[in-house]
């Protein structure tokens, strides 16, 4: 699952702990799921505007199957992931041939038979000049909630910089009592999302799902847990 346990270090982002979580779990860290996200499927038309083919960024993508599903819908998909182990597993697990080149500090994995490219490197350093394009949309699946609070505006700034005018973000994250778990993933409530994005985006709470009986609540022993889904549209 993209984003749910992403790097949360500060400064120049030393990701040793993030990489060890992937390798020590044999590629199955606690947030990784082997299904396409239900709420992406439910709300994808809001993200795409019902267009048949757009360019979508999946931030801190891990090896999520959402990328394959989006490509199967006809979209061009670009993921960004720090851990090369996860990127290699994505291609091997799904028997997808690829080529790889190095560019501007990233290893660029391009699927040979699908419209999927993954940039292996630091998301905080990702730019439109590196990708060679601006994006119509972003699927941010728990990535913002995995960032330390001090990194949130950096993450948002990257998303702003790679989005086309009026580009959209479908944002999924967790909300819970922060006294019960210190993060990551960090609790993000709708009023905080409004505050973080209001200067540059319109903010719509699309769905607010009670997941108190779900795996995240059980994993962190939470008394309650919700999953807010927001649709954001750039005002620029």
PDB file of C-alpha atoms in Angstrom:
ATOM      1  CA  UNK A   1       0.000   0.000   0.000  1.00  0.00           C
ATOM      2  CA  UNK A   2       1.524   3.279  -1.041  1.00  0.00           C
ATOM      3  CA  UNK A   3       2.493   5.652   1.659  1.00  0.00           C
ATOM      4  CA  UNK A   4       1.375   4.063   4.906  1.00  0.00           C
ATOM      5  CA  UNK A   5       4.841   3.667   6.348  1.00  0.00           C
ATOM      6  CA  UNK A   6       6.884   6.103   4.355  1.00  0.00           C
ATOM      7  CA  UNK A   7      10.149   7.748   5.411  1.00  0.00           C
ATOM      8  CA  UNK A   8       9.580  10.140   8.289  1.00  0.00           C
ATOM      9  CA  UNK A   9      13.103  11.391   8.898  1.00  0.00           C
ATOM     10  CA  UNK A  10      13.946  15.072   8.820  1.00  0.00           C
ATOM     11  CA  UNK A  11      16.843  17.043   7.343  1.00  0.00           C
ATOM     12  CA  UNK A  12      18.382  15.387   4.299  1.00  0.00           C
ATOM     13  CA  UNK A  13      16.088  12.352   4.692  1.00  0.00           C
ATOM     14  CA  UNK A  14      18.185   9.375   5.711  1.00  0.00           C
ATOM     15  CA  UNK A  15      15.959   6.446   4.781  1.00  0.00           C
ATOM     16  CA  UNK A  16      17.863   3.533   6.327  1.00  0.00           C
ATOM     17  CA  UNK A  17      14.989   2.619   8.654  1.00  0.00           C
ATOM     18  CA  UNK A  18      12.475   2.722   5.797  1.00  0.00           C
ATOM     19  CA  UNK A  19      14.579   0.400   3.683  1.00  0.00           C
ATOM     20  CA  UNK A  20      15.100  -2.052   6.545  1.00  0.00           C
ATOM     21  CA  UNK A  21      11.337  -2.300   7.098  1.00  0.00           C
ATOM     22  CA  UNK A  22      10.964  -3.547   3.525  1.00  0.00           C
ATOM     23  CA  UNK A  23      13.866  -5.976   3.557  1.00  0.00           C
ATOM     24  CA  UNK A  24      13.357  -7.338   7.088  1.00  0.00           C
ATOM     25  CA  UNK A  25       9.720  -8.131   6.300  1.00  0.00           C
ATOM     26  CA  UNK A  26      10.612  -9.948   3.058  1.00  0.00           C
ATOM     27  CA  UNK A  27       8.757  -7.322   1.084  1.00  0.00           C
ATOM     28  CA  UNK A  28       5.580  -7.472   3.177  1.00  0.00           C
ATOM     29  CA  UNK A  29       5.654  -4.574   5.658  1.00  0.00           C
ATOM     30  CA  UNK A  30       2.530  -4.015   7.710  1.00  0.00           C
ATOM     31  CA  UNK A  31       1.009  -1.439   5.355  1.00  0.00           C
ATOM     32  CA  UNK A  32       1.478  -3.424   2.144  1.00  0.00           C
ATOM     33  CA  UNK A  33      -1.714  -4.936   0.730  1.00  0.00           C
ATOM     34  CA  UNK A  34      -2.138  -7.054  -2.367  1.00  0.00           C
ATOM     35  CA  UNK A  35      -5.372  -5.553  -3.664  1.00  0.00           C
ATOM     36  CA  UNK A  36      -6.294  -2.389  -5.533  1.00  0.00           C
ATOM     37  CA  UNK A  37      -7.545   0.289  -3.170  1.00  0.00           C
ATOM     38  CA  UNK A  38     -11.340   0.279  -2.940  1.00  0.00           C
ATOM     39  CA  UNK A  39     -11.681   4.042  -2.564  1.00  0.00           C
ATOM     40  CA  UNK A  40      -9.404   4.803  -5.494  1.00  0.00           C
ATOM     41  CA  UNK A  41     -11.683   2.652  -7.633  1.00  0.00           C
ATOM     42  CA  UNK A  42     -14.771   4.330  -6.194  1.00  0.00           C
ATOM     43  CA  UNK A  43     -13.587   7.912  -6.707  1.00  0.00           C
ATOM     44  CA  UNK A  44     -11.235   7.671  -9.694  1.00  0.00           C
ATOM     45  CA  UNK A  45     -13.710   9.454 -11.987  1.00  0.00           C
ATOM     46  CA  UNK A  46     -13.523  12.477  -9.690  1.00  0.00           C
ATOM     47  CA  UNK A  47      -9.748  12.418  -9.991  1.00  0.00           C
ATOM     48  CA  UNK A  48      -9.674  12.002 -13.770  1.00  0.00           C
ATOM     49  CA  UNK A  49     -12.682  14.138 -14.611  1.00  0.00           C
ATOM     50  CA  UNK A  50     -13.922  11.129 -16.601  1.00  0.00           C
ATOM     51  CA  UNK A  51     -11.093  11.631 -19.097  1.00  0.00           C
ATOM     52  CA  UNK A  52     -10.000   8.413 -20.763  1.00  0.00           C
ATOM     53  CA  UNK A  53      -6.256   9.068 -20.570  1.00  0.00           C
ATOM     54  CA  UNK A  54      -4.384  11.378 -18.211  1.00  0.00           C
ATOM     55  CA  UNK A  55      -0.980  11.379 -16.504  1.00  0.00           C
ATOM     56  CA  UNK A  56      -1.140  10.355 -12.836  1.00  0.00           C
ATOM     57  CA  UNK A  57       1.581  10.462 -10.180  1.00  0.00           C
ATOM     58  CA  UNK A  58       1.468   7.918  -7.334  1.00  0.00           C
ATOM     59  CA  UNK A  59       3.518   9.383  -4.493  1.00  0.00           C
ATOM     60  CA  UNK A  60       5.699   7.039  -2.383  1.00  0.00           C
ATOM     61  CA  UNK A  61       4.198   4.192  -4.391  1.00  0.00           C
ATOM     62  CA  UNK A  62       5.871   1.163  -2.825  1.00  0.00           C
ATOM     63  CA  UNK A  63       4.783  -1.799  -4.914  1.00  0.00           C
ATOM     64  CA  UNK A  64       1.077  -1.009  -4.876  1.00  0.00           C
ATOM     65  CA  UNK A  65      -1.215  -2.635  -7.410  1.00  0.00           C
ATOM     66  CA  UNK A  66      -3.048   0.679  -7.843  1.00  0.00           C
ATOM     67  CA  UNK A  67      -0.464   1.564 -10.507  1.00  0.00           C
ATOM     68  CA  UNK A  68      -1.338  -1.461 -12.614  1.00  0.00           C
ATOM     69  CA  UNK A  69      -5.066  -0.814 -12.249  1.00  0.00           C
ATOM     70  CA  UNK A  70      -4.724   2.854 -13.263  1.00  0.00           C
ATOM     71  CA  UNK A  71      -2.662   1.885 -16.315  1.00  0.00           C
ATOM     72  CA  UNK A  72      -5.289  -0.687 -17.254  1.00  0.00           C
ATOM     73  CA  UNK A  73      -7.860   2.123 -17.254  1.00  0.00           C
ATOM     74  CA  UNK A  74      -5.800   3.803 -19.980  1.00  0.00           C
ATOM     75  CA  UNK A  75      -3.803   6.285 -17.921  1.00  0.00           C
ATOM     76  CA  UNK A  76      -0.061   6.990 -17.919  1.00  0.00           C
ATOM     77  CA  UNK A  77       1.229   6.215 -14.433  1.00  0.00           C
ATOM     78  CA  UNK A  78       4.386   7.467 -12.740  1.00  0.00           C
ATOM     79  CA  UNK A  79       5.356   6.275  -9.277  1.00  0.00           C
ATOM     80  CA  UNK A  80       8.050   7.597  -6.959  1.00  0.00           C
ATOM     81  CA  UNK A  81       9.548   5.245  -4.376  1.00  0.00           C
ATOM     82  CA  UNK A  82      12.765   5.414  -2.375  1.00  0.00           C
ATOM     83  CA  UNK A  83      13.440   1.726  -1.798  1.00  0.00           C
ATOM     84  CA  UNK A  84      14.859  -0.126  -4.791  1.00  0.00           C
ATOM     85  CA  UNK A  85      13.913  -3.424  -3.154  1.00  0.00           C
ATOM     86  CA  UNK A  86      10.206  -2.495  -3.378  1.00  0.00           C
ATOM     87  CA  UNK A  87      10.544  -1.300  -6.983  1.00  0.00           C
ATOM     88  CA  UNK A  88      12.211  -4.526  -8.089  1.00  0.00           C
ATOM     89  CA  UNK A  89       9.549  -6.545  -6.293  1.00  0.00           C
ATOM     90  CA  UNK A  90       6.797  -4.624  -8.069  1.00  0.00           C
ATOM     91  CA  UNK A  91       8.138  -5.630 -11.472  1.00  0.00           C
ATOM     92  CA  UNK A  92       9.081  -9.204 -10.520  1.00  0.00           C
ATOM     93  CA  UNK A  93       5.891  -9.994  -8.586  1.00  0.00           C
ATOM     94  CA  UNK A  94       3.766  -8.873 -11.513  1.00  0.00           C
ATOM     95  CA  UNK A  95       6.008 -10.321 -14.261  1.00  0.00           C
ATOM     96  CA  UNK A  96       6.416  -6.922 -15.923  1.00  0.00           C
ATOM     97  CA  UNK A  97       9.518  -6.538 -18.153  1.00  0.00           C
ATOM     98  CA  UNK A  98      11.290  -3.209 -17.715  1.00  0.00           C
ATOM     99  CA  UNK A  99      14.289  -1.155 -18.672  1.00  0.00           C
ATOM    100  CA  UNK A 100      16.289   0.997 -16.247  1.00  0.00           C
ATOM    101  CA  UNK A 101      18.378   4.130 -16.670  1.00  0.00           C
ATOM    102  CA  UNK A 102      19.809   6.626 -14.186  1.00  0.00           C
ATOM    103  CA  UNK A 103      18.785  10.266 -14.375  1.00  0.00           C
ATOM    104  CA  UNK A 104      19.329  13.220 -12.025  1.00  0.00           C
ATOM    105  CA  UNK A 105      19.885  11.082  -8.940  1.00  0.00           C
ATOM    106  CA  UNK A 106      16.998   8.697  -9.690  1.00  0.00           C
ATOM    107  CA  UNK A 107      16.924   5.208 -11.118  1.00  0.00           C
ATOM    108  CA  UNK A 108      14.141   5.233 -13.685  1.00  0.00           C
ATOM    109  CA  UNK A 109      12.327   1.931 -14.199  1.00  0.00           C
ATOM    110  CA  UNK A 110      10.117   1.903 -17.289  1.00  0.00           C
ATOM    111  CA  UNK A 111       7.725  -0.958 -18.011  1.00  0.00           C
ATOM    112  CA  UNK A 112       8.157  -2.243 -21.549  1.00  0.00           C
ATOM    113  CA  UNK A 113       4.548  -3.276 -22.161  1.00  0.00           C
ATOM    114  CA  UNK A 114       2.579  -0.968 -19.861  1.00  0.00           C
ATOM    115  CA  UNK A 115       2.366   2.777 -19.316  1.00  0.00           C
ATOM    116  CA  UNK A 116       4.073   2.598 -15.916  1.00  0.00           C
ATOM    117  CA  UNK A 117       7.329   4.267 -14.878  1.00  0.00           C
ATOM    118  CA  UNK A 118       8.778   4.299 -11.367  1.00  0.00           C
ATOM    119  CA  UNK A 119      11.424   6.792 -10.250  1.00  0.00           C
ATOM    120  CA  UNK A 120      13.502   5.253  -7.494  1.00  0.00           C
ATOM    121  CA  UNK A 121      14.818   8.056  -5.302  1.00  0.00           C
ATOM    122  CA  UNK A 122      13.907  10.801  -2.844  1.00  0.00           C
ATOM    123  CA  UNK A 123      10.369  12.116  -3.418  1.00  0.00           C
ATOM    124  CA  UNK A 124      11.334  15.397  -1.769  1.00  0.00           C
ATOM    125  CA  UNK A 125      13.771  15.991  -4.647  1.00  0.00           C
ATOM    126  CA  UNK A 126      11.379  14.983  -7.427  1.00  0.00           C
ATOM    127  CA  UNK A 127      10.602  17.689 -10.024  1.00  0.00           C
ATOM    128  CA  UNK A 128       8.797  18.054 -13.333  1.00  0.00           C
ATOM    129  CA  UNK A 129      12.157  18.547 -15.042  1.00  0.00           C
ATOM    130  CA  UNK A 130      13.236  15.122 -13.796  1.00  0.00           C
ATOM    131  CA  UNK A 131      10.003  13.460 -14.952  1.00  0.00           C
ATOM    132  CA  UNK A 132       9.918  15.455 -18.184  1.00  0.00           C
ATOM    133  CA  UNK A 133       6.241  16.302 -17.724  1.00  0.00           C
ATOM    134  CA  UNK A 134       3.620  17.984 -15.574  1.00  0.00           C
ATOM    135  CA  UNK A 135       0.889  15.791 -14.111  1.00  0.00           C
ATOM    136  CA  UNK A 136      -2.872  15.968 -14.450  1.00  0.00           C
ATOM    137  CA  UNK A 137      -3.470  14.246 -11.135  1.00  0.00           C
ATOM    138  CA  UNK A 138      -1.907  12.694  -8.036  1.00  0.00           C
ATOM    139  CA  UNK A 139      -2.999   9.656  -6.043  1.00  0.00           C
ATOM    140  CA  UNK A 140      -1.591  10.337  -2.556  1.00  0.00           C
ATOM    141  CA  UNK A 141      -2.338   7.143  -0.670  1.00  0.00           C
ATOM    142  CA  UNK A 142      -1.313   7.788   2.952  1.00  0.00           C
ATOM    143  CA  UNK A 143       1.947   9.431   1.833  1.00  0.00           C
ATOM    144  CA  UNK A 144       1.240  12.828   3.417  1.00  0.00           C
ATOM    145  CA  UNK A 145       0.226  11.119   6.640  1.00  0.00           C
ATOM    146  CA  UNK A 146       3.532   9.249   6.711  1.00  0.00           C
ATOM    147  CA  UNK A 147       5.588  12.448   6.611  1.00  0.00           C
ATOM    148  CA  UNK A 148       6.755  14.014   9.834  1.00  0.00           C
ATOM    149  CA  UNK A 149       4.757  17.202  10.550  1.00  0.00           C
ATOM    150  CA  UNK A 150       7.895  19.221   9.733  1.00  0.00           C
ATOM    151  CA  UNK A 151       7.956  17.659   6.250  1.00  0.00           C
ATOM    152  CA  UNK A 152       4.324  18.172   5.277  1.00  0.00           C
ATOM    153  CA  UNK A 153       4.761  21.488   3.512  1.00  0.00           C
ATOM    154  CA  UNK A 154       7.781  20.115   1.650  1.00  0.00           C
ATOM    155  CA  UNK A 155       5.674  17.207   0.419  1.00  0.00           C
ATOM    156  CA  UNK A 156       2.799  19.495  -0.536  1.00  0.00           C
ATOM    157  CA  UNK A 157       5.238  21.804  -2.307  1.00  0.00           C
ATOM    158  CA  UNK A 158       6.470  18.916  -4.461  1.00  0.00           C
ATOM    159  CA  UNK A 159       2.899  18.011  -5.405  1.00  0.00           C
ATOM    160  CA  UNK A 160       2.113  21.629  -6.279  1.00  0.00           C
ATOM    161  CA  UNK A 161       5.226  21.945  -8.415  1.00  0.00           C
ATOM    162  CA  UNK A 162       4.466  18.896 -10.588  1.00  0.00           C
ATOM    163  CA  UNK A 163       0.724  19.503 -11.087  1.00  0.00           C
ATOM    164  CA  UNK A 164      -0.733  21.195 -14.151  1.00  0.00           C
ATOM    165  CA  UNK A 165      -3.046  24.191 -13.600  1.00  0.00           C
ATOM    166  CA  UNK A 166      -6.317  22.936 -12.083  1.00  0.00           C
ATOM    167  CA  UNK A 167      -4.630  19.583 -11.460  1.00  0.00           C
ATOM    168  CA  UNK A 168      -6.235  17.316  -8.866  1.00  0.00           C
ATOM    169  CA  UNK A 169      -5.109  15.256  -5.890  1.00  0.00           C
ATOM    170  CA  UNK A 170      -7.066  12.369  -4.411  1.00  0.00           C
ATOM    171  CA  UNK A 171      -5.798  12.243  -0.840  1.00  0.00           C
ATOM    172  CA  UNK A 172      -6.321   9.300   1.501  1.00  0.00           C
ATOM    173  CA  UNK A 173      -5.097   9.274   5.082  1.00  0.00           C
ATOM    174  CA  UNK A 174      -5.850   8.180   8.641  1.00  0.00           C
ATOM    175  CA  UNK A 175      -7.584  10.028  11.456  1.00  0.00           C
ATOM    176  CA  UNK A 176      -7.436   8.815  15.062  1.00  0.00           C
ATOM    177  CA  UNK A 177      -6.769  10.049  18.589  1.00  0.00           C
ATOM    178  CA  UNK A 178      -3.091  11.139  18.400  1.00  0.00           C
ATOM    179  CA  UNK A 179      -2.635  10.474  22.121  1.00  0.00           C
ATOM    180  CA  UNK A 180      -3.009   6.768  21.307  1.00  0.00           C
ATOM    181  CA  UNK A 181      -0.309   6.606  18.637  1.00  0.00           C
ATOM    182  CA  UNK A 182       2.529   9.018  17.909  1.00  0.00           C
ATOM    183  CA  UNK A 183       2.880   8.054  14.225  1.00  0.00           C
ATOM    184  CA  UNK A 184       3.734   7.299  11.559  1.00  0.00           C
ATOM    185  CA  UNK A 185       1.222   7.173  10.055  1.00  0.00           C
ATOM    186  CA  UNK A 186       0.239  10.478  11.629  1.00  0.00           C
ATOM    187  CA  UNK A 187      -3.347  11.441  12.312  1.00  0.00           C
ATOM    188  CA  UNK A 188      -4.715  14.009   9.834  1.00  0.00           C
ATOM    189  CA  UNK A 189      -8.207  15.345  10.436  1.00  0.00           C
ATOM    190  CA  UNK A 190     -10.332  17.260   7.889  1.00  0.00           C
ATOM    191  CA  UNK A 191      -9.833  20.697   9.497  1.00  0.00           C
ATOM    192  CA  UNK A 192      -6.052  20.187   9.352  1.00  0.00           C
ATOM    193  CA  UNK A 193      -6.210  19.195   5.673  1.00  0.00           C
ATOM    194  CA  UNK A 194      -8.204  22.361   4.998  1.00  0.00           C
ATOM    195  CA  UNK A 195      -5.565  24.416   6.795  1.00  0.00           C
ATOM    196  CA  UNK A 196      -2.638  22.756   5.007  1.00  0.00           C
ATOM    197  CA  UNK A 197      -4.053  23.118   1.485  1.00  0.00           C
ATOM    198  CA  UNK A 198      -6.432  26.099   1.527  1.00  0.00           C
ATOM    199  CA  UNK A 199      -3.931  28.639   0.156  1.00  0.00           C
ATOM    200  CA  UNK A 200      -3.372  26.823  -3.133  1.00  0.00           C
ATOM    201  CA  UNK A 201      -6.194  24.262  -3.478  1.00  0.00           C
ATOM    202  CA  UNK A 202      -9.929  23.900  -3.224  1.00  0.00           C
ATOM    203  CA  UNK A 203     -10.604  21.210  -0.623  1.00  0.00           C
ATOM    204  CA  UNK A 204     -13.535  18.795  -0.655  1.00  0.00           C
ATOM    205  CA  UNK A 205     -14.118  16.020   1.856  1.00  0.00           C
ATOM    206  CA  UNK A 206     -15.420  13.295  -0.454  1.00  0.00           C
ATOM    207  CA  UNK A 207     -15.895  10.551   2.111  1.00  0.00           C
ATOM    208  CA  UNK A 208     -15.233  10.022   5.812  1.00  0.00           C
ATOM    209  CA  UNK A 209     -15.129   6.290   6.516  1.00  0.00           C
ATOM    210  CA  UNK A 210     -15.225   4.676   9.959  1.00  0.00           C
ATOM    211  CA  UNK A 211     -12.463   2.049   9.977  1.00  0.00           C
ATOM    212  CA  UNK A 212     -12.409   1.393  13.723  1.00  0.00           C
ATOM    213  CA  UNK A 213     -12.664  -2.338  13.074  1.00  0.00           C
ATOM    214  CA  UNK A 214      -9.922  -2.334  10.423  1.00  0.00           C
ATOM    215  CA  UNK A 215      -6.342  -3.547  10.402  1.00  0.00           C
ATOM    216  CA  UNK A 216      -4.773  -0.154  11.199  1.00  0.00           C
ATOM    217  CA  UNK A 217      -6.841   0.263  14.375  1.00  0.00           C
ATOM    218  CA  UNK A 218      -5.893  -3.246  15.465  1.00  0.00           C
ATOM    219  CA  UNK A 219      -2.223  -2.834  14.567  1.00  0.00           C
ATOM    220  CA  UNK A 220      -1.825   0.324  16.684  1.00  0.00           C
ATOM    221  CA  UNK A 221      -4.454  -0.539  19.324  1.00  0.00           C
ATOM    222  CA  UNK A 222      -6.619   2.486  18.479  1.00  0.00           C
ATOM    223  CA  UNK A 223      -9.991   2.978  20.116  1.00  0.00           C
ATOM    224  CA  UNK A 224     -11.268   4.503  16.863  1.00  0.00           C
ATOM    225  CA  UNK A 225      -9.950   5.167  13.381  1.00  0.00           C
ATOM    226  CA  UNK A 226     -11.397   6.955  10.367  1.00  0.00           C
ATOM    227  CA  UNK A 227     -10.253   7.266   6.791  1.00  0.00           C
ATOM    228  CA  UNK A 228     -10.974  10.694   5.283  1.00  0.00           C
ATOM    229  CA  UNK A 229     -10.818  10.924   1.474  1.00  0.00           C
ATOM    230  CA  UNK A 230     -10.265  14.427   0.087  1.00  0.00           C
ATOM    231  CA  UNK A 231     -10.377  15.752  -3.455  1.00  0.00           C
ATOM    232  CA  UNK A 232      -8.080  18.734  -3.936  1.00  0.00           C
ATOM    233  CA  UNK A 233      -7.913  20.933  -7.020  1.00  0.00           C
ATOM    234  CA  UNK A 234      -5.148  23.420  -7.689  1.00  0.00           C
ATOM    235  CA  UNK A 235      -6.258  27.053  -7.774  1.00  0.00           C
ATOM    236  CA  UNK A 236      -3.298  28.029  -9.982  1.00  0.00           C
TER     237      UNK A 236
END
